[in-house]
mmCIF file of C-alpha atoms in Angstrom:
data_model
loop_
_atom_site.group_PDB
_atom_site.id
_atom_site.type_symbol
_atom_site.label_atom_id
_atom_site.label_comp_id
_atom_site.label_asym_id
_atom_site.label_seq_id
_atom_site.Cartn_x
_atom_site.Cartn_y
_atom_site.Cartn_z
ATOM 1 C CA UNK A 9 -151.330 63.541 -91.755
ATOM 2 C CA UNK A 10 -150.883 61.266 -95.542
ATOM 3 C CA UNK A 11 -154.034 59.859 -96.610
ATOM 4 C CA UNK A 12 -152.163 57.494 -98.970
ATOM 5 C CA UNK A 13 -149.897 55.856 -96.111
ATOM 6 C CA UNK A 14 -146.715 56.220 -96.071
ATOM 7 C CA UNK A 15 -143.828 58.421 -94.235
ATOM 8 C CA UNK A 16 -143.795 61.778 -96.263
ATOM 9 C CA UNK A 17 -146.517 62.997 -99.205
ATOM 10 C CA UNK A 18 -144.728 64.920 -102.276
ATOM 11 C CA UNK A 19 -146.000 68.337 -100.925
ATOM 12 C CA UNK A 20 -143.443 67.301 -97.054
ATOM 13 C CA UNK A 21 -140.203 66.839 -99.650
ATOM 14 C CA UNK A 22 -140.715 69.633 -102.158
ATOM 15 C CA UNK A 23 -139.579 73.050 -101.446
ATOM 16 C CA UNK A 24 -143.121 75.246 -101.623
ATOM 17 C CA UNK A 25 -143.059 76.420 -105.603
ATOM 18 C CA UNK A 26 -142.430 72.996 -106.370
ATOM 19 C CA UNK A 27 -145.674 71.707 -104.005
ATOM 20 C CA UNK A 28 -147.755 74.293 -106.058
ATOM 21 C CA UNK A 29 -146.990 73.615 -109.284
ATOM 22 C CA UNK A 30 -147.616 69.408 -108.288
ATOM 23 C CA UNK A 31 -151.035 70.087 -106.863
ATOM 24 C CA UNK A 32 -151.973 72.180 -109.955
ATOM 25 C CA UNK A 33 -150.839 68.916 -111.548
ATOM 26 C CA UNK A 34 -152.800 66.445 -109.430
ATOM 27 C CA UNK A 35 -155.976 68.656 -109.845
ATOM 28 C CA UNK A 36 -155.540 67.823 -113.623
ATOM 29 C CA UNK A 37 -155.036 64.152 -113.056
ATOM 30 C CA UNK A 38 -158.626 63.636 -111.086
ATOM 31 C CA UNK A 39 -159.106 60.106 -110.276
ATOM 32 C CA UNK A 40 -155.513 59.310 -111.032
ATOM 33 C CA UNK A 41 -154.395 61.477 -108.177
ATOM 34 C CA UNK A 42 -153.200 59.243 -105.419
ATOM 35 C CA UNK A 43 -151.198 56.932 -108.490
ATOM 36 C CA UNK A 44 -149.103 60.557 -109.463
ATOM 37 C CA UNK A 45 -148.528 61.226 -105.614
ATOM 38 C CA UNK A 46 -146.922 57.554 -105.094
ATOM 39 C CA UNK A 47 -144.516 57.515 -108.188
ATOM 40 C CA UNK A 48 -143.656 60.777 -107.226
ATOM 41 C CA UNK A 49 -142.747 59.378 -103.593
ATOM 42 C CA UNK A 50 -141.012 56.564 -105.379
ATOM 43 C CA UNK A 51 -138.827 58.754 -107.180
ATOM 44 C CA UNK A 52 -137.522 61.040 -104.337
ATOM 45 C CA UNK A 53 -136.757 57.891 -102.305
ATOM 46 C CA UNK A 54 -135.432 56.184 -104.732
ATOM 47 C CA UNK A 55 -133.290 59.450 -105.823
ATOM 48 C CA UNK A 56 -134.701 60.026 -109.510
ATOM 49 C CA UNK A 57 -134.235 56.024 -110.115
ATOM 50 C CA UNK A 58 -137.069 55.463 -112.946
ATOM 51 C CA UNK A 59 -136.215 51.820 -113.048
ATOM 52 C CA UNK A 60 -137.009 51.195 -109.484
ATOM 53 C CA UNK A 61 -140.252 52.915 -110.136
ATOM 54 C CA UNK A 62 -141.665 51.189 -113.091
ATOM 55 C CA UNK A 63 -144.396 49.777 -111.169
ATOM 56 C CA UNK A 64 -145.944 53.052 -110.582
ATOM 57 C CA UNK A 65 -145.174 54.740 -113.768
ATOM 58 C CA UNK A 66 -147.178 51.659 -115.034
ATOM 59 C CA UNK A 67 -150.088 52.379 -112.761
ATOM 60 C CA UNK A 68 -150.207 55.907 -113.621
ATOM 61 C CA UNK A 69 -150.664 55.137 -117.252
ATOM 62 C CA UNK A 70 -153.212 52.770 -117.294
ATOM 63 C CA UNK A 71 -155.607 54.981 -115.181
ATOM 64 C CA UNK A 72 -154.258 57.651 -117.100
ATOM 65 C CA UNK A 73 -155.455 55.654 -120.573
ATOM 66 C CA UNK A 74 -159.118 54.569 -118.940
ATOM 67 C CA UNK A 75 -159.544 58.141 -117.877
ATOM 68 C CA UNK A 76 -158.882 59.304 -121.336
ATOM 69 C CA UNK A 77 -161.115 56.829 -122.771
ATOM 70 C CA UNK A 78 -163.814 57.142 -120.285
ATOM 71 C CA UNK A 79 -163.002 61.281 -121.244
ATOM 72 C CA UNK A 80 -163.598 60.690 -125.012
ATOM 73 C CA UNK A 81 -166.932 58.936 -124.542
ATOM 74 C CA UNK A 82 -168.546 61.911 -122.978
ATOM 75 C CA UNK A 83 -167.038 64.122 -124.813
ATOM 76 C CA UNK A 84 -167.906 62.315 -128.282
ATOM 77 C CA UNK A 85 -165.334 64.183 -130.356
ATOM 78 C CA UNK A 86 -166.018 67.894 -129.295
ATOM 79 C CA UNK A 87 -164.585 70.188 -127.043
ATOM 80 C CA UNK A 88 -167.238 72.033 -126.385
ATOM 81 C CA UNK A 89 -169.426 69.371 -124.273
ATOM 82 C CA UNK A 90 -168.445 70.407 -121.244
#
């Protein structure tokens, strides 16, 4: 079952190594999950067409920019603060 909607997740189309290495991938992204998951479904139907896709690529940066901010606030500079 796809919790984002939709036909097919990422993890469906990719052969197995491939679903692995994308959900060590998502883990990284956090709240910016679900935004990686739908370009990446945009670019397997659209077969690798970046241009068709530019609405998620441009979703997937702007969380990806507010979760660095929101990253370098609570880390204030160091990488130690975790």
């Amino acid at each position: 079952m796809n919790p984002q909607g939709g036909n097919k997740t990422s993890v469906e189309v990719h052969h197995s190594n491939d679903a692995d290495d994308d959900d060590d991938n998502v883990k990284q992204l956090q709240q910016c999950s679900s935004l990686y998951l739908l370009l990446q479904d945009c670019l397997i139907t659209s077969n690798r067409d970046w241009k068709a896709c530019q609405k998620e690529v441009q979703n997937l940066k702007a969380c990806n920019e507010a979760r660095q901010k929101n990253v370098s606030k609570h880390t204030k500079g160091g990488e130690g603060n975790k």
